[in-house]
CSV table of C-alpha atoms in Angstrom, one decimal:
chain,number,residue,atom,x,y,z
A,17,MET,CA,-5.1,-5.2,-18.9
A,18,MET,CA,-3.2,-2.4,-17.2
A,19,ILE,CA,-1.9,-2.7,-13.7
A,20,SER,CA,-2.9,0.4,-11.7
A,21,THR,CA,-0.5,2.7,-9.9
A,22,ARG,CA,-1.8,1.2,-6.7
A,23,GLY,CA,-0.9,-2.3,-7.8
A,24,ARG,CA,2.6,-1.3,-8.8
A,25,TYR,CA,3.2,0.7,-5.6
A,26,VAL,CA,1.9,-2.1,-3.4
A,27,LEU,CA,4.4,-4.4,-5.1
A,28,ARG,CA,7.2,-1.9,-4.5
A,29,VAL,CA,6.3,-1.4,-0.8
A,30,LEU,CA,6.1,-5.2,-0.2
A,31,ALA,CA,9.4,-5.8,-2.0
A,32,ASP,CA,10.9,-3.1,0.2
A,33,LEU,CA,9.5,-4.7,3.3
A,34,ALA,CA,10.9,-8.1,2.2
A,35,GLU,CA,14.3,-6.7,1.3
A,36,HIS,CA,14.7,-4.8,4.6
A,37,SER,CA,13.0,-7.4,6.8
A,38,ASN,CA,14.7,-8.1,10.1
A,39,GLY,CA,11.6,-8.9,12.3
A,40,GLU,CA,11.2,-5.2,13.3
A,41,TYR,CA,8.5,-2.9,12.2
A,42,ILE,CA,9.6,-0.6,9.3
A,43,PRO,CA,8.3,3.0,9.4
A,44,MET,CA,6.4,4.1,6.4
A,45,LYS,CA,8.6,7.2,6.1
A,46,ASP,CA,11.6,4.9,5.5
A,47,ILE,CA,9.8,3.0,2.8
A,48,ALA,CA,8.5,6.2,1.1
A,49,GLU,CA,12.1,7.6,1.0
A,50,ARG,CA,13.7,4.5,-0.4
A,51,GLN,CA,10.9,3.9,-3.0
A,52,GLU,CA,10.5,7.6,-3.8
A,53,LEU,CA,6.8,7.4,-3.1
A,54,SER,CA,4.5,9.8,-1.5
A,55,LEU,CA,4.1,9.1,2.2
A,56,LYS,CA,0.4,10.2,1.9
A,57,TYR,CA,-0.1,7.6,-0.9
A,58,ILE,CA,1.5,4.8,1.2
A,59,GLU,CA,-0.7,5.8,4.1
A,60,LYS,CA,-3.8,5.2,1.9
A,61,ILE,CA,-2.7,1.7,0.7
A,62,MET,CA,-1.4,0.2,3.9
A,63,PRO,CA,-4.7,-0.2,5.7
A,64,LEU,CA,-5.9,-2.5,2.8
A,65,LEU,CA,-2.8,-4.7,3.3
A,66,THR,CA,-3.2,-4.9,7.1
A,67,LYS,CA,-6.9,-5.5,6.8
A,68,GLN,CA,-6.3,-8.4,4.4
A,69,LYS,CA,-3.5,-9.7,6.7
A,70,VAL,CA,-0.8,-9.3,4.1
A,71,VAL,CA,1.3,-7.3,6.6
A,72,ASP,CA,1.3,-6.6,10.3
A,73,GLY,CA,1.1,-2.9,11.3
A,74,LEU,CA,1.9,-1.2,14.6
A,75,HIS,CA,0.9,2.4,15.4
A,76,GLY,CA,2.9,4.7,17.6
A,77,LYS,CA,6.6,5.0,18.5
A,78,GLY,CA,8.5,2.1,17.1
A,79,GLY,CA,5.6,1.3,14.8
A,80,GLY,CA,5.5,0.6,11.1
A,81,TYR,CA,4.9,-2.4,9.0
A,82,ARG,CA,6.4,-5.8,8.5
A,83,LEU,CA,5.7,-8.9,6.5
A,84,ASN,CA,3.9,-11.6,8.5
A,85,ARG,CA,5.3,-14.6,6.5
A,86,PRO,CA,8.4,-15.3,4.5
A,87,PRO,CA,8.8,-13.5,1.1
A,88,GLU,CA,8.5,-16.8,-0.8
A,89,ASP,CA,5.0,-17.3,0.5
A,90,TYR,CA,3.7,-14.1,-1.1
A,91,ARG,CA,2.5,-14.8,-4.7
A,92,ILE,CA,2.4,-11.7,-6.9
A,93,GLY,CA,-0.9,-12.9,-8.5
A,94,ASP,CA,-2.6,-12.9,-5.1
A,95,ILE,CA,-1.3,-9.4,-4.4
A,96,LEU,CA,-2.4,-8.0,-7.8
A,97,ARG,CA,-5.8,-9.6,-7.5
A,98,LEU,CA,-6.1,-7.9,-4.1
A,99,THR,CA,-5.3,-4.5,-5.5
A,100,GLU,CA,-6.7,-4.8,-8.9
A,101,GLY,CA,-9.8,-7.0,-8.2
A,102,THR,CA,-9.1,-9.1,-11.3
A,103,LEU,CA,-6.5,-9.7,-13.9
A,104,ALA,CA,-9.0,-10.6,-16.5
A,105,PRO,CA,-8.4,-9.0,-19.9
A,106,VAL,CA,-12.1,-8.8,-20.7
A,107,GLN,CA,-15.3,-8.3,-18.7
A,108,CYS,CA,-16.8,-11.6,-19.4
A,109,LEU,CA,-13.9,-13.4,-17.5
A,110,GLU,CA,-13.9,-11.1,-14.4
A,111,ASP,CA,-15.7,-13.7,-12.3
A,112,GLU,CA,-17.5,-17.1,-12.5
A,113,ASN,CA,-20.9,-15.5,-11.9
A,114,HIS,CA,-20.8,-13.3,-15.0
A,115,VAL,CA,-21.9,-15.4,-17.9
A,116,CYS,CA,-21.8,-13.7,-21.3
A,117,PRO,CA,-24.9,-14.3,-23.3
A,118,ARG,CA,-22.7,-14.6,-26.4
A,119,ALA,CA,-20.3,-17.2,-24.9
A,120,SER,CA,-21.7,-20.1,-26.9
A,121,ARG,CA,-21.0,-18.3,-30.2
A,122,CYS,CA,-18.1,-16.1,-29.3
A,123,ARG,CA,-15.2,-16.6,-31.7
A,124,THR,CA,-12.7,-14.8,-29.3
A,125,LEU,CA,-13.7,-16.4,-26.0
A,126,ASP,CA,-11.1,-19.2,-26.2
A,127,MET,CA,-8.3,-16.8,-26.9
A,128,TRP,CA,-9.3,-14.5,-24.0
A,129,GLU,CA,-9.6,-17.5,-21.7
A,130,ARG,CA,-6.1,-18.8,-22.7
A,131,PHE,CA,-4.6,-15.3,-22.3
A,132,ASN,CA,-6.2,-15.0,-18.8
A,133,LYS,CA,-4.8,-18.3,-17.8
A,134,ILE,CA,-1.3,-17.4,-19.0
A,135,THR,CA,-1.4,-14.1,-17.2
A,136,ASN,CA,-2.7,-15.5,-13.9
A,137,ASP,CA,-0.3,-18.5,-14.1
A,138,PHE,CA,2.6,-16.2,-14.7
A,139,PHE,CA,1.9,-13.9,-11.8
A,140,ASP,CA,1.1,-16.8,-9.5
A,141,SER,CA,4.6,-18.3,-10.3
A,142,VAL,CA,6.4,-15.2,-9.1
A,143,SER,CA,7.0,-14.5,-5.4
A,144,LEU,CA,8.2,-11.5,-3.4
A,145,ALA,CA,11.4,-13.5,-2.9
A,146,ASP,CA,11.8,-13.6,-6.7
A,147,LEU,CA,11.5,-9.8,-6.9
A,148,ILE,CA,14.2,-9.3,-4.4
A,149,GLY,CA,16.4,-12.1,-5.7
A,150,THR,CA,16.5,-14.4,-2.7
A,151,ASP,CA,14.6,-17.4,-4.0
A,152,ASP,CA,15.7,-19.2,-7.1
A,153,GLY,CA,18.0,-16.7,-8.8
A,154,ASN,CA,15.3,-15.0,-10.9
A,155,ASP,CA,15.6,-11.2,-10.6
A,156,TYR,CA,12.6,-9.1,-11.6
A,157,VAL,CA,12.8,-5.4,-11.8
A,158,ILE,CA,9.8,-3.5,-10.5
């Protein structure tokens, strides 16, 4: 599994919003400058976050983006599954509807299932608050 650029950038943008949250909308330009990201790239990813109600967006003067809930309520696993589609390490674990015809005799399936569970459990245990160091003292670098 490799997390895409989009997934990594979304985490950076959301962490920036969390860190600079004061209830006001934060212009994308400010986020782009602080995170050293292309404004054009951020403009492409923010509609996904507003459509999925991850953030609130406001167009026009005084507009920008802001979190719509506390940073501790954002689970990194949820964000990555939104941007990546799945965190499954192999195709046969991508969704419940995909049943591998070899599952009953696959010698590696148990290993992949355990790895998938560890990965998802880990990302589900980390919040945006953890990333910015405001929750329980854990600091993660992104």
